[in-house]
Every structure is written in C-alpha cells, then in structure tokens.
CSV table of C-alpha atoms and ligand atoms in Angstrom, one decimal:
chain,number,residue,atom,x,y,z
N,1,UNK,CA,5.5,21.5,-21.9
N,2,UNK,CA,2.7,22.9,-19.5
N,3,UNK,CA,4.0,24.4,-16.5
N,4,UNK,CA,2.3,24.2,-13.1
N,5,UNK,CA,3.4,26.6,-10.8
N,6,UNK,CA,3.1,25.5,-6.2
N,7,UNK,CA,2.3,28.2,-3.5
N,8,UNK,CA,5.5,29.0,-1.9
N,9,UNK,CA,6.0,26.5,1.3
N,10,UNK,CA,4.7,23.8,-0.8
N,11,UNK,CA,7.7,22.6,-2.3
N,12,UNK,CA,8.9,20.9,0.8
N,13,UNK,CA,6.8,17.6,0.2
N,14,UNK,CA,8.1,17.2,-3.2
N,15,UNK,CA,11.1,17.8,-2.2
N,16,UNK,CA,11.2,15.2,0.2
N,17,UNK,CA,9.9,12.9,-2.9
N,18,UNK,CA,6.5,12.7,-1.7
N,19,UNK,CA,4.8,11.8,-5.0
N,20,UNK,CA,1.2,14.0,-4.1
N,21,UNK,CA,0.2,17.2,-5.3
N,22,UNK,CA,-3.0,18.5,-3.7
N,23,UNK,CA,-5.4,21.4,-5.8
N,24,UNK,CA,-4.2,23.6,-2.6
N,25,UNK,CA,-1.0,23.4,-3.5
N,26,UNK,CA,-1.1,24.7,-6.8
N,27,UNK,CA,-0.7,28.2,-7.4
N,28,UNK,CA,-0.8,28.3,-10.8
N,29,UNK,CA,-1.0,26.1,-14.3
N,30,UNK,CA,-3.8,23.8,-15.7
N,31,UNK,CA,-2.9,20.6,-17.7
N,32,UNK,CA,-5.2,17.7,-19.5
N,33,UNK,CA,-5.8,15.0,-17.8
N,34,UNK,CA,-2.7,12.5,-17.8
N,35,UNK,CA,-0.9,14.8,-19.3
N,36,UNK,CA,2.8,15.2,-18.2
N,37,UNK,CA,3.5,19.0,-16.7
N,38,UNK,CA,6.8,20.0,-15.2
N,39,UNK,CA,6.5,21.3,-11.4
N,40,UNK,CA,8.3,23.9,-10.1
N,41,UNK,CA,8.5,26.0,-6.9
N,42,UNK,CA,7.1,29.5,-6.1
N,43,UNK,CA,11.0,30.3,-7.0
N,44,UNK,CA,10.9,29.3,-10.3
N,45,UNK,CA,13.1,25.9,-9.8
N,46,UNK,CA,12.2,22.2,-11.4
N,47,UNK,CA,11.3,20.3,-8.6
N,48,UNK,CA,10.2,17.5,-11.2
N,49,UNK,CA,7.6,16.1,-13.9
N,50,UNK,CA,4.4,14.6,-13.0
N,51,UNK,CA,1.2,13.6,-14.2
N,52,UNK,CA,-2.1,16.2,-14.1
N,53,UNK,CA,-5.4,15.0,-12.9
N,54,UNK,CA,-7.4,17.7,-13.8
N,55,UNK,CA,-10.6,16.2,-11.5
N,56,UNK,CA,-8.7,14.9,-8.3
N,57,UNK,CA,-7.8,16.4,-5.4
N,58,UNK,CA,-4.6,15.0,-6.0
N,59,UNK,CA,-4.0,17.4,-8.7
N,60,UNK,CA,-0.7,16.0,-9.7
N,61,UNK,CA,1.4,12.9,-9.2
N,62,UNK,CA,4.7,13.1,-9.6
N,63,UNK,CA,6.6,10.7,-11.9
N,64,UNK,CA,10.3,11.6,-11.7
N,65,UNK,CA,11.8,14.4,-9.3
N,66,UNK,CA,14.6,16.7,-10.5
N,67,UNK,CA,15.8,18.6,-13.5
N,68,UNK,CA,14.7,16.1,-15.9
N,69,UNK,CA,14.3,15.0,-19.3
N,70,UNK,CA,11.2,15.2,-18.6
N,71,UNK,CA,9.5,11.0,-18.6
N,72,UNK,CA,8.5,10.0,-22.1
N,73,UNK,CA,7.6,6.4,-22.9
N,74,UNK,CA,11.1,4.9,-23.1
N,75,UNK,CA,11.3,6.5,-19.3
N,76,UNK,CA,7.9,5.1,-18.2
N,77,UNK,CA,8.3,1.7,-19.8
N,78,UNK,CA,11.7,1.6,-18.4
N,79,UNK,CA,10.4,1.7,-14.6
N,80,UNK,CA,8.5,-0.9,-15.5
N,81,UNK,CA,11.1,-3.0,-16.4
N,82,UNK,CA,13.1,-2.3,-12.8
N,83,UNK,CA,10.2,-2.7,-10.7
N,84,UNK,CA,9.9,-6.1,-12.5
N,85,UNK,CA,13.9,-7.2,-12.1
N,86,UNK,CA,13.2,-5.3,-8.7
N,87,UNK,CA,11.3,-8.7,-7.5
N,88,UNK,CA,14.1,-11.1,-8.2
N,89,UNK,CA,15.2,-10.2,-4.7
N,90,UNK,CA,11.8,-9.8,-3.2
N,91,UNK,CA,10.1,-12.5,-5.4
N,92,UNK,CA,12.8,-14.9,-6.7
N,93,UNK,CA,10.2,-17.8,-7.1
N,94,UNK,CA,8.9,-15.4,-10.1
N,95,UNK,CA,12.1,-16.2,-11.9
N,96,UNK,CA,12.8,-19.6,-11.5
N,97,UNK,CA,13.2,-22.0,-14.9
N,98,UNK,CA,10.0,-23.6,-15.1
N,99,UNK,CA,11.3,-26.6,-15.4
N,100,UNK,CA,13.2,-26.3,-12.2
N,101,UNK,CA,11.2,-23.9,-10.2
N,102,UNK,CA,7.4,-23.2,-10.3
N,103,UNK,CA,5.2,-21.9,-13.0
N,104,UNK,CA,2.4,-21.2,-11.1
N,105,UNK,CA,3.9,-18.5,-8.6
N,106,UNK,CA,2.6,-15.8,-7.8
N,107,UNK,CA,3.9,-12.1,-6.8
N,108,UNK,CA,3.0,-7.9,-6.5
N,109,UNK,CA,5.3,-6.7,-10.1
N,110,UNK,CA,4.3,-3.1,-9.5
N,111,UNK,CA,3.2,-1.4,-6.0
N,112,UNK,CA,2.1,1.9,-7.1
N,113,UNK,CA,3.8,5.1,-5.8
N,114,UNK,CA,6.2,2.8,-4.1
N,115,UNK,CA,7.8,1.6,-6.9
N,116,UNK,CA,7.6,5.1,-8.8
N,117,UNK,CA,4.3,4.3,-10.5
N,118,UNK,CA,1.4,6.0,-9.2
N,119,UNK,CA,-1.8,4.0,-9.2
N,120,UNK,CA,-0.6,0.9,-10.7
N,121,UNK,CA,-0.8,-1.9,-9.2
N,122,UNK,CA,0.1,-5.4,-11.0
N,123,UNK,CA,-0.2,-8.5,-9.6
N,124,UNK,CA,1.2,-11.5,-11.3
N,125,UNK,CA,-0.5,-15.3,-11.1
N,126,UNK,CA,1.0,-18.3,-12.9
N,127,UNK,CA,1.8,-16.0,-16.0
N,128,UNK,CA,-1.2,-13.9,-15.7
N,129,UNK,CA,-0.6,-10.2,-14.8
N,130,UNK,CA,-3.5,-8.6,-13.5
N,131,UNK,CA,-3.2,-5.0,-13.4
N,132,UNK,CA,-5.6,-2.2,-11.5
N,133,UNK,CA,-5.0,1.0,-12.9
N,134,UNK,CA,-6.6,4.1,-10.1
N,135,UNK,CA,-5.0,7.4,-11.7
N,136,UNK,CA,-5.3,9.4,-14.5
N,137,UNK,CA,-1.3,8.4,-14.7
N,138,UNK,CA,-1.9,4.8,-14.9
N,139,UNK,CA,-5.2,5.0,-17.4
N,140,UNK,CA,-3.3,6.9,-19.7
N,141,UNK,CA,-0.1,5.0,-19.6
N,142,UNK,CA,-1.6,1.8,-19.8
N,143,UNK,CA,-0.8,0.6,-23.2
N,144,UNK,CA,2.9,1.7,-22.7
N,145,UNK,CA,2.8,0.0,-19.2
N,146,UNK,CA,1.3,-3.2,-20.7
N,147,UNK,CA,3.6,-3.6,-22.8
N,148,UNK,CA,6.7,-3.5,-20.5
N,149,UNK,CA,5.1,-6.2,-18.4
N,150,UNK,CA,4.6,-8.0,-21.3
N,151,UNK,CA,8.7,-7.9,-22.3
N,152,UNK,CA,9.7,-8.4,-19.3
N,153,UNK,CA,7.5,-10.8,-17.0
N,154,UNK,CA,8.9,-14.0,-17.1
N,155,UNK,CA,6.4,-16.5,-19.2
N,156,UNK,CA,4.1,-13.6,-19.4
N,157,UNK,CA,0.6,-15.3,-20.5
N,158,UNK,CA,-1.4,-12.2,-20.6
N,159,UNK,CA,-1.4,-8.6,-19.6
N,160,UNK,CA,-5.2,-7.9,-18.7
N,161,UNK,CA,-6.6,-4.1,-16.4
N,162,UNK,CA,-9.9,-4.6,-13.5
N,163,UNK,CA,-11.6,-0.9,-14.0
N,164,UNK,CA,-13.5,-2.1,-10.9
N,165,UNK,CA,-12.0,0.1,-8.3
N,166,UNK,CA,-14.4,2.8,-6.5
N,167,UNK,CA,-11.4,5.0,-6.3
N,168,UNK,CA,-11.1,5.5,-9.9
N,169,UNK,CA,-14.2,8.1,-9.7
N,170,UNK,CA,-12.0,10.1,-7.8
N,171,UNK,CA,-9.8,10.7,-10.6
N,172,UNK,CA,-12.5,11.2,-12.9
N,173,UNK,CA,-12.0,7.8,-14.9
N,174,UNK,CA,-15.0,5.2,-15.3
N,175,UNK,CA,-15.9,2.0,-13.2
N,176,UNK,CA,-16.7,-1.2,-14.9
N,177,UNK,CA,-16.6,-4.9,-14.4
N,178,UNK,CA,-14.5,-7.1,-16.3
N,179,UNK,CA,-11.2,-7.6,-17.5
N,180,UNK,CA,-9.9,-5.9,-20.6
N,181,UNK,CA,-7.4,-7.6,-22.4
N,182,UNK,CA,-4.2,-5.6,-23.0
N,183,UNK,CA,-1.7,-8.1,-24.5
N,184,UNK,CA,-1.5,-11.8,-24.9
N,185,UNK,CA,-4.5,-14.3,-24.1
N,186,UNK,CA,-7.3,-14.1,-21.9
N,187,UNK,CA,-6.8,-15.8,-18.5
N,188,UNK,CA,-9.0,-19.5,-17.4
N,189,UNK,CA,-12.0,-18.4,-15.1
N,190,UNK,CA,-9.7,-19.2,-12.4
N,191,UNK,CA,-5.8,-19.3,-12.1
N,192,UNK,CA,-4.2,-22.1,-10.2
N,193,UNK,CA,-1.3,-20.8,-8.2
N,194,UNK,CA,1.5,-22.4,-5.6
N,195,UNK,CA,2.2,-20.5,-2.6
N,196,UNK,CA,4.4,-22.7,-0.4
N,197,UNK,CA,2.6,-26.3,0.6
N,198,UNK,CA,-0.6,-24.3,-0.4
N,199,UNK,CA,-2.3,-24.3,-4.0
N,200,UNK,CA,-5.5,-21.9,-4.5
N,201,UNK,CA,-7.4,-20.8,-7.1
N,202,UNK,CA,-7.7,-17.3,-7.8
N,203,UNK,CA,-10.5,-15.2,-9.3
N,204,UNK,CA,-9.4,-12.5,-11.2
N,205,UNK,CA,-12.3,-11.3,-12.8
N,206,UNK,CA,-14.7,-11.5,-9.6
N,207,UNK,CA,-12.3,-12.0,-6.3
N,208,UNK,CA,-10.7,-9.1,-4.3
N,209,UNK,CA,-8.3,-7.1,-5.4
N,210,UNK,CA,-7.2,-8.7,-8.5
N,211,UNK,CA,-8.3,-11.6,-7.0
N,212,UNK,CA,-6.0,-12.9,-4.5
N,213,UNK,CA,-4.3,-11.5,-1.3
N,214,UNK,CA,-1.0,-11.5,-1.7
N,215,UNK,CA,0.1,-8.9,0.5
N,216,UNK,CA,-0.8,-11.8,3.4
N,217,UNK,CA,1.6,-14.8,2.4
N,218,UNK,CA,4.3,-13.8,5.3
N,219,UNK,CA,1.0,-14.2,7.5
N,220,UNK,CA,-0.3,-17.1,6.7
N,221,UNK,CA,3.0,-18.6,7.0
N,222,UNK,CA,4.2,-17.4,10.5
N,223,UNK,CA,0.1,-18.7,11.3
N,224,UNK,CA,0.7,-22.0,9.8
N,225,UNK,CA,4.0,-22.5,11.8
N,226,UNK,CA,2.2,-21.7,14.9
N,227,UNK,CA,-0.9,-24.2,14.0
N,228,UNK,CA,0.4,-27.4,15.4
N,229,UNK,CA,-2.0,-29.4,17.3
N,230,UNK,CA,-4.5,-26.8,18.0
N,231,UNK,CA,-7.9,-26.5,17.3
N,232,UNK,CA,-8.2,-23.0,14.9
N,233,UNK,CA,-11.2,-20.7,14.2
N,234,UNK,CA,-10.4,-18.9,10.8
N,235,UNK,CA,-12.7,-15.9,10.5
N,236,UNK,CA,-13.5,-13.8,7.5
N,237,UNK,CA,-11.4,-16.6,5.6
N,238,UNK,CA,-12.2,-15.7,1.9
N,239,UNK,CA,-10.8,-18.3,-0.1
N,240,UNK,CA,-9.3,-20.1,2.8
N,241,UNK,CA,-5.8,-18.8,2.7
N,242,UNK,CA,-5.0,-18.8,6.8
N,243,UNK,CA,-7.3,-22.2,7.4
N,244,UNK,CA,-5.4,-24.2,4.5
N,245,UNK,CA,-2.2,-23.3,6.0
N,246,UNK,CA,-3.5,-24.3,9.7
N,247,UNK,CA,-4.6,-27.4,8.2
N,248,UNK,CA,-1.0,-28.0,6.4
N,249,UNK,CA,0.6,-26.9,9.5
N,250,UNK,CA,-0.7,-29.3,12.1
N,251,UNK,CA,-4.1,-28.1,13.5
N,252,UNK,CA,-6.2,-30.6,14.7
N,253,UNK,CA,-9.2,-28.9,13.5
N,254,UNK,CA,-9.9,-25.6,11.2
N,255,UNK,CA,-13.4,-24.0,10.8
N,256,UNK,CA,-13.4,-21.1,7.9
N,257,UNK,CA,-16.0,-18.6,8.5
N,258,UNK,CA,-17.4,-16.3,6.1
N,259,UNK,CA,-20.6,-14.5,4.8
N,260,UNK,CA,-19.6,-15.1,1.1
N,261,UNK,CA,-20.8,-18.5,0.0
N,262,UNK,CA,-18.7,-17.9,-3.5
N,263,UNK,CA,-15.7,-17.6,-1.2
N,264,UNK,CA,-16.1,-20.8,0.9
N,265,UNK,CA,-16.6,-22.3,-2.3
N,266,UNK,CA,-13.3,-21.8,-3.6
N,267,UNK,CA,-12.2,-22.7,-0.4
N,268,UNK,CA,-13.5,-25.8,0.0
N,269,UNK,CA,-11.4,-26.2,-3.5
N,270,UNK,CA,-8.2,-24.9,-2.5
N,271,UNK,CA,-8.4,-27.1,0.2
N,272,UNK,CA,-8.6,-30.2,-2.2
N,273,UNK,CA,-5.8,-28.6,-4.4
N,274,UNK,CA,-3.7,-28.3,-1.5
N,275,UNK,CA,-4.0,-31.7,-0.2
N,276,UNK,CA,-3.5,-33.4,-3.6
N,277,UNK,CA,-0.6,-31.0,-4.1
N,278,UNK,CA,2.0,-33.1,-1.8
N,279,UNK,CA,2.4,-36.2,0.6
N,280,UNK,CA,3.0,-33.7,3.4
N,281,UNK,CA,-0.1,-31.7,3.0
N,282,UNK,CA,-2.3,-34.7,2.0
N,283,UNK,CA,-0.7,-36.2,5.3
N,284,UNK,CA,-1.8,-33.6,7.4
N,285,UNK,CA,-5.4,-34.1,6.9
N,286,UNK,CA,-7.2,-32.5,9.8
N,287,UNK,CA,-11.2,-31.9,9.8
N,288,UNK,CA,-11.8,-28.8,7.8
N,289,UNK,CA,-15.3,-27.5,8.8
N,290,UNK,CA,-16.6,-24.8,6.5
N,291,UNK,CA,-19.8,-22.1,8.2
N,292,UNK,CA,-21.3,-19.6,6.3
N,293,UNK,CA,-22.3,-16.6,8.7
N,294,UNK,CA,-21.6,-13.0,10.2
N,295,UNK,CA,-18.3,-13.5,11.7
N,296,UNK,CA,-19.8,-10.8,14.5
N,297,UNK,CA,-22.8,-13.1,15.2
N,298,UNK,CA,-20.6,-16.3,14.5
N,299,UNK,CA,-18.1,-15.0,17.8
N,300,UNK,CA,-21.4,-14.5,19.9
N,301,UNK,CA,-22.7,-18.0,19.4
N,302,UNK,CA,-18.9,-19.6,20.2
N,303,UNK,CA,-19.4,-17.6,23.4
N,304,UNK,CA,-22.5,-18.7,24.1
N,305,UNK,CA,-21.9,-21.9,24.2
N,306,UNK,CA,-18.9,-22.0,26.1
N,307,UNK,CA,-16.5,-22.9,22.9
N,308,UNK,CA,-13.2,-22.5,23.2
N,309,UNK,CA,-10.2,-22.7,20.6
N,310,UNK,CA,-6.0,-22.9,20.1
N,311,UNK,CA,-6.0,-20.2,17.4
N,312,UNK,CA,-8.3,-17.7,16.0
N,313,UNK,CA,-7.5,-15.8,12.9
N,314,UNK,CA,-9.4,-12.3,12.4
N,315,UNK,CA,-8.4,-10.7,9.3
N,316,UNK,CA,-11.8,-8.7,8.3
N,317,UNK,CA,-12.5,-6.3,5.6
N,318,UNK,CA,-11.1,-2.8,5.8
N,319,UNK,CA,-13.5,-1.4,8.9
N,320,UNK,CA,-12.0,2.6,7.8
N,321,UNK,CA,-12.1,3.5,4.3
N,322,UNK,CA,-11.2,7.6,6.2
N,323,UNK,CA,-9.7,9.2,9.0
N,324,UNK,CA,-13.4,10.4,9.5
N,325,UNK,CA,-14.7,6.5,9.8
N,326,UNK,CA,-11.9,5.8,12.5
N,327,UNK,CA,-14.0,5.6,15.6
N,328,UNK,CA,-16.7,3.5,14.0
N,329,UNK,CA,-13.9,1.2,12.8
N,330,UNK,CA,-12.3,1.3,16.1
N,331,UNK,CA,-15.7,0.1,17.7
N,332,UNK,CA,-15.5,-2.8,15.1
N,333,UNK,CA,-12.5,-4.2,15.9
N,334,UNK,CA,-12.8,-4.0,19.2
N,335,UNK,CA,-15.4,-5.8,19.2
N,336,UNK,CA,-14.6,-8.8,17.4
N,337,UNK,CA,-10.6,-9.0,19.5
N,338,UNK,CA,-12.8,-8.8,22.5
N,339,UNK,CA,-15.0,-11.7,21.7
N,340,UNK,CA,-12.2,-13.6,20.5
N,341,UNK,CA,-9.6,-13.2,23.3
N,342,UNK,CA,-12.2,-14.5,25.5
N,343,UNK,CA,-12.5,-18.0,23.2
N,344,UNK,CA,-8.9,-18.6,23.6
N,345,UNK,CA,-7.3,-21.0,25.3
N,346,UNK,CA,-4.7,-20.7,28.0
N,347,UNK,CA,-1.7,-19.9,25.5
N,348,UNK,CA,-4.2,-19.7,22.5
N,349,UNK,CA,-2.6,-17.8,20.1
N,350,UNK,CA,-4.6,-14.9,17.8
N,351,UNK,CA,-3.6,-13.4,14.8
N,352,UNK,CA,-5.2,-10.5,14.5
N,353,UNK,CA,-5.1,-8.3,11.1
N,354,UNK,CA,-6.2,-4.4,9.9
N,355,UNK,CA,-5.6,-4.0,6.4
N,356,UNK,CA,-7.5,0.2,7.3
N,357,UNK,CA,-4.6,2.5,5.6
N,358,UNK,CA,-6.4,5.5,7.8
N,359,UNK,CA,-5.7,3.4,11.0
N,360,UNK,CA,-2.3,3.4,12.1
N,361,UNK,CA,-0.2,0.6,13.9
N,362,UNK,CA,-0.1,2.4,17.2
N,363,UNK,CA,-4.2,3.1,17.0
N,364,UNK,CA,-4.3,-0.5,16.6
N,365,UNK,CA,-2.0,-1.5,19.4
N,366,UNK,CA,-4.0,0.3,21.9
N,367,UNK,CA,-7.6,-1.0,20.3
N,368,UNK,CA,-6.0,-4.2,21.2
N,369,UNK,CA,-5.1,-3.2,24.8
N,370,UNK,CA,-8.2,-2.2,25.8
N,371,UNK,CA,-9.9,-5.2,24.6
N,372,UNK,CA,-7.6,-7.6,26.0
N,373,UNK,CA,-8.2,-5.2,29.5
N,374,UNK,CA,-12.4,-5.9,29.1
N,375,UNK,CA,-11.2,-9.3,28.7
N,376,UNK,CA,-9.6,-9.5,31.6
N,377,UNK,CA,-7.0,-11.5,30.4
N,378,UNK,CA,-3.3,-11.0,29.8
N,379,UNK,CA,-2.0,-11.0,26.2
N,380,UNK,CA,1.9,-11.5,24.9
N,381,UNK,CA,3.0,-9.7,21.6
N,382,UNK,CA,4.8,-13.0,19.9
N,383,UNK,CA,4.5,-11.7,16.5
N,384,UNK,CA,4.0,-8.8,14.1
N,385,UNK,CA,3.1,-9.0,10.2
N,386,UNK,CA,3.1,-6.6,7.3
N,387,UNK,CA,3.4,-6.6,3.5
N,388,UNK,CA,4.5,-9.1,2.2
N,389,UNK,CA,8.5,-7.8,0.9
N,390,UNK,CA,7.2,-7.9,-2.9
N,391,UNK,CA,4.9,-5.5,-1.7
N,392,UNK,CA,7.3,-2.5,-0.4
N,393,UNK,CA,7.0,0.3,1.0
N,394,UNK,CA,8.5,3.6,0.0
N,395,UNK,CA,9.7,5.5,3.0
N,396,UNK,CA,9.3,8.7,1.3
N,397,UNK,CA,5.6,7.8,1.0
N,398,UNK,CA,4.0,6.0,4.2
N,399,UNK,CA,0.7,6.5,3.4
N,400,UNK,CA,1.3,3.2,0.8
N,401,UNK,CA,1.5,1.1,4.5
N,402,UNK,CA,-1.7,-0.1,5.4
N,403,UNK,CA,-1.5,-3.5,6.7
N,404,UNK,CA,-0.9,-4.3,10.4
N,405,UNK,CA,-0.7,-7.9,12.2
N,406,UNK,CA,-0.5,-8.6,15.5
N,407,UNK,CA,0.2,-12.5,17.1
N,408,UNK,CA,-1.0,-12.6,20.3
N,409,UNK,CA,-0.5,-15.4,23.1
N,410,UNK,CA,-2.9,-15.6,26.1
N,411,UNK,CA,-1.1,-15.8,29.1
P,1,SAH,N1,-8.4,-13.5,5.4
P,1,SAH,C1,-8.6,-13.5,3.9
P,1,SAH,C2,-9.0,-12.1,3.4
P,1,SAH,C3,-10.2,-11.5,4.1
P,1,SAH,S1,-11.1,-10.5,3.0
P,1,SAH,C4,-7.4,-14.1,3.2
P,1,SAH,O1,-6.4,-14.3,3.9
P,1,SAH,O2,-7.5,-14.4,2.0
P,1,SAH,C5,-12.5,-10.2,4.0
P,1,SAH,C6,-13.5,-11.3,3.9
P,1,SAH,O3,-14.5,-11.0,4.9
P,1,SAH,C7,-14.3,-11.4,2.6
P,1,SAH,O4,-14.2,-12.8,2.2
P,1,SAH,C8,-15.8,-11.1,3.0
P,1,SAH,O5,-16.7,-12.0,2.4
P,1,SAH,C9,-15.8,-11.4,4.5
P,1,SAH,N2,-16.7,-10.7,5.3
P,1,SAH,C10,-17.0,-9.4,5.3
P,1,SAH,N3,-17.8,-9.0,6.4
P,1,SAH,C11,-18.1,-10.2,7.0
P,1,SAH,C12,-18.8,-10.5,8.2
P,1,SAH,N4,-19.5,-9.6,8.9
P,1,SAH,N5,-18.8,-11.8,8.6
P,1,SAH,C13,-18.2,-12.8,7.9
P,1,SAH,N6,-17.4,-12.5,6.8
P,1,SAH,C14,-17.4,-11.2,6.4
C-alpha cells in the first residue's frame, strides 16, 4: 500500500480526526487518484488510511483514523450502512411501514465528512436517493457506495449521482448535467414528497442541490408556527418551502418572491399539493400572491410605497462562496436585513437565513446588529435555526456547519 509521509507538526489535525490533508502537509508519497494510501507522521506512526487526490489541494481525505485494516469495500460499504440506520434517530419518518407511516418522506442518508464519507452527499425523496459525489473518494467509490444505499434504504426506488457540482473541478473530476443511473429505476421528472402538513415537488435533475432543501425543514417549521394571522413576505422562496408553511400555519396573506420563474412554478404547485393534501391545510386557505423579481429591487419598491408586513422570510443564495468574498457578502446581507427590518411591523417577526460556510454565526450576528442600528429599530433574538438533525455535524470537522438562522422580533 502507498505510503504518504506529513511534515512533522502536521499530525495534530489528523489526530484530532480532522478528515483534510492539505498538499502542504505532505512531506512525502504520491498515490493515484482515489487511491487508498496509509498516513503516517514525520515519526513513522499510522495516523490512518485515506483517500489521494492527486489534483486537489486537499491532497488526502482521510477515511478511517488509526492502526487499521486499512478500508476495503466491505469497510466502505459498511459506513454506508450506519450512516443509513444512523437516521432512524434523526429521521425516523424514513423508516416507518408504508402502510402505517409515509412513503413519500424525505431525509439527508449521508452528510459527507460528517458521517465519515468525504464528499458524498445522499439525499433521499419518496424512495429516490439522489447522491452528489465532489471527491476523488466519492467518484471512485461510487459503485460500492450505490450499492449499500441500495441494501439498505428502506423502499429504495433508485440510486441515481448529479455530476453538476462546480466543486468537482477542484478535484480534478468532470462536470455534467444529468442524472446517471446507478441502481434501480430512473426517478418521474419530479418526486412528490410529504414534509409535515406540506407536499412539494422536487426536481432532482434541474433544482438545487439535489433538488430540494432539506437542510431547512426545522425552519420552515418554527416559521410556520410563528405565521398566525400575519401578513408574510417570503423572499428568495424557491419552490415555496417557507410561504406554504406560512400559508398552512395561519398567515393572512403570503407573497413568494423570486427571479426564477421555473421556481415559482413549482411553487404555485406545491401550493396546490399542499392544500389538497389535508382538511387542515385546505382549511387554511389564505391569498397566496406569487412576484417574479430581484428580491433587492422587490424590498426597494415595498419601501417605497410605504408597505408594511407581519413576517418576512430572507433566505438568499449563498452571498460568500470564500473567506476572500466575505466583505462583499457582508454588504449583501446587510443590505437586504436593513430594508426588511424597516418593513416590519411593530412585533413583526423576520427570519433571516445564511447558508455562506465562509461566514460564521458570530459575523452574522453583528451584520444583523448594525443593520438593525441603521434601522433605528430595536430587534429581539426569539429564535435560532440550523441543520436540520439528519443533517449533522461532526464536531471534529466544523467547517461541514454552514447554515445560520436568526428569528427576530421588532420591538
Ligand atoms: N428559501 C428557499 C431556498 C432559497 S434558494 C427554500 O426554502 O427552499 C435561493 C433562491 O434565490 C433561488 O430560488 C434563486 O432563484 C433565488 N434568487 C437568487 N438571487 C435572487 C435575487 N436577487 N432576487 C430574487 N431571487 C433570487
């Protein structure tokens, strides 16, 4: 087995199970690419085994830490497995009979380096996995990796991969559209799925992500609790997620702003599956207007002419791809809190997202400080979301945590 050999100091973060091995780090040792090298220190000692990336800067990710045996494809298919069972207690709507529970549910299977899989992600709707595969790890893995997800998903449909993802170029592998089929059948153009007293429709071949934003459901829920009787302004809405659950939750009006007609079309649909879904959401039927604009410009124009609203939601695109776009980003989200703290009502409530990795929580706190000062206004913290618990975390790796919400009441 190929060897590669850190610069002495540069065990620590694999000691501390930090899955990254930056080309700095190396001292010595060259692998192919997705092949599986054992690590070890300046010393001489097995820190681990991980996967070599021959074009990345993150030379090597590391798969299992220790003396070994070194991962083979009983190993790799086997963490497939436990992140999988791993979701009964973050995800138990996954398992469920589907007689008694729901076959259309929809959860995060895999999280990528927090569940001991670098770069793969898969994302599970109504039997559908949808996987993204963004390291040489996951590429070359991927039939084993299909596989497990295909034994082990419960009423697995399909296993399909989106090669779509810019980031793949940093690990030398190809970007293309479409789905390629892995195992099973090919997934409908879109998936219905049930996410509490909401149904949508999910894209996986064209929509974000693999189509859906599921790291959001905790969000939308704590918004749709707080939606009662007030009038809410839903921008960046996508495929309607936050607006539907306003609607289900009380609101006494919603408008869902985006840019992307294709978005506000599927909204416009979820919004119909929702209400024919159940009495209680069918009963809650509250006027649902639907603008396609620049949520930037959109804001000015509600300021302009004196509008005023109960809730907005702001949950835009990531503003920071790097630490190097930060004070751009920072500019852009001050902006649009600014303009919509000052459309609030007295005790309007906003829910304010960043889903920018290279922006941290605290960054974000204070952006929302000093627009709420400009505002002149004074703003309560009611509320703070993350990931949504299929979704996790690893603390050992807290670069994986890039999703911050705030719920704010004017006071
Ligand atoms: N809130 C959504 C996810 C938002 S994704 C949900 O919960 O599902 C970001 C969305 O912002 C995309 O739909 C994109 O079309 C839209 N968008 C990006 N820039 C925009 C802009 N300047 N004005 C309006 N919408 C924008």
């Amino acid at each position: 087995m190929t060897e590669i050999t850190l610069r002495s100091g540069r065990e620590k973060s694999v000691l501390r199970r930090h899955p990254w091995i930056f080309s700095g780090a190396v001292a010595s040792g060259i692998a192919g690419l997705g092949e599986i090298v054992r690590v070890r220190s300046a010393k001489g000692e097995t820190l681990g085994y991980g996967c070599f990336s021959p074009d990345s800067q993150i030379r090597v990710r590391m798969i299992s830490f220790g003396e070994g045996p070194a991962p083979d494809e009983k190993f790799i298919s086997n963490r497939v497995r436990e992140s999988v069972e791993r979701r009964r207690l973050t995800a138990p709507w996954m398992f469920s009979e589907p007689e008694a529970g729901c076959p259309q549910g929809a959860a995060r299977l895999v999280n990528a380096e927090a569940d001991g899989l670098p770069g793969v992600v898969a994302d599970c709707y109504a039997g559908w996995v949808v996987c993204q595969f963004t390291s040489t790890f996951a590429e070359s893995w991927k039939s084993v990796i299909a596989e497990a997800l295909a034994g082990s998903v419960p009423n697995c449909k399909g296993v399909s991969a989106r090669s779509d993802v810019e980031v793949r170029r940093k690990e030398g592998l190809s970007v293309s559209d479409g789905l390629e089929i892995l195992s099973g059948s090919e997934p409908p153009e879109v998936i219905e799925i049930a996410e509490g007293p909401a149904r949508f429709l999910v894209d996986v071949r064209k929509g974000h992500k693999t189509g859906f934003y599921l790291d959001q459901r905790d969000a939308r829920a704590a918004v749709g609790a707080l939606a009662k009787g007030r009038e809410v302004l839903n921008c960046f809405c996508y495929t309607g997620g936050f607006g539907i659950y306003a609607a289900v939750g009380g609101a006494s009006k919603v408008t869902q702003v985006d840019v992307s007609s294709d978005a506000l079309a599927l909204a416009a649909r979820n919004l119909e599956r929702t209400r024919g879904a159940s009495a209680a959401a069918a009963s809650a039927a509250c006027e649902v207007e639907q603008v396609e604009a620049d949520v930037f410009k959109y804001l000015r124009e509600c300021r302009d002419r004196g509008r005023k609203f109960g809730m907005i939601v702001l949950d835009p695109p990531k503003f920071a791809e790097t630490k190097s776009q930060l004070d751009k980003a920072a500019r852009g989200y001050k902006d649009i809190n600014l303009l919509a703290m000052k459309l609030l009502d007295k005790d309007g409530i906003l829910a304010t997202f960043s889903c920018s990795g290279a922006m941290d929580a605290e960054f974000f706190d204070t952006i929302l400080a000093e627009a709420a000062q400009d505002a002149r206004r004074g703003f309560q913290v009611v509320g703070r979301t993350g990931h949504a618990a299929d979704h996790p975390v690893s603390l050992a790796f807290p670069e994986g945590r890039y999703l911050k919400g705030v719920i704010l009441r004017a006071i």
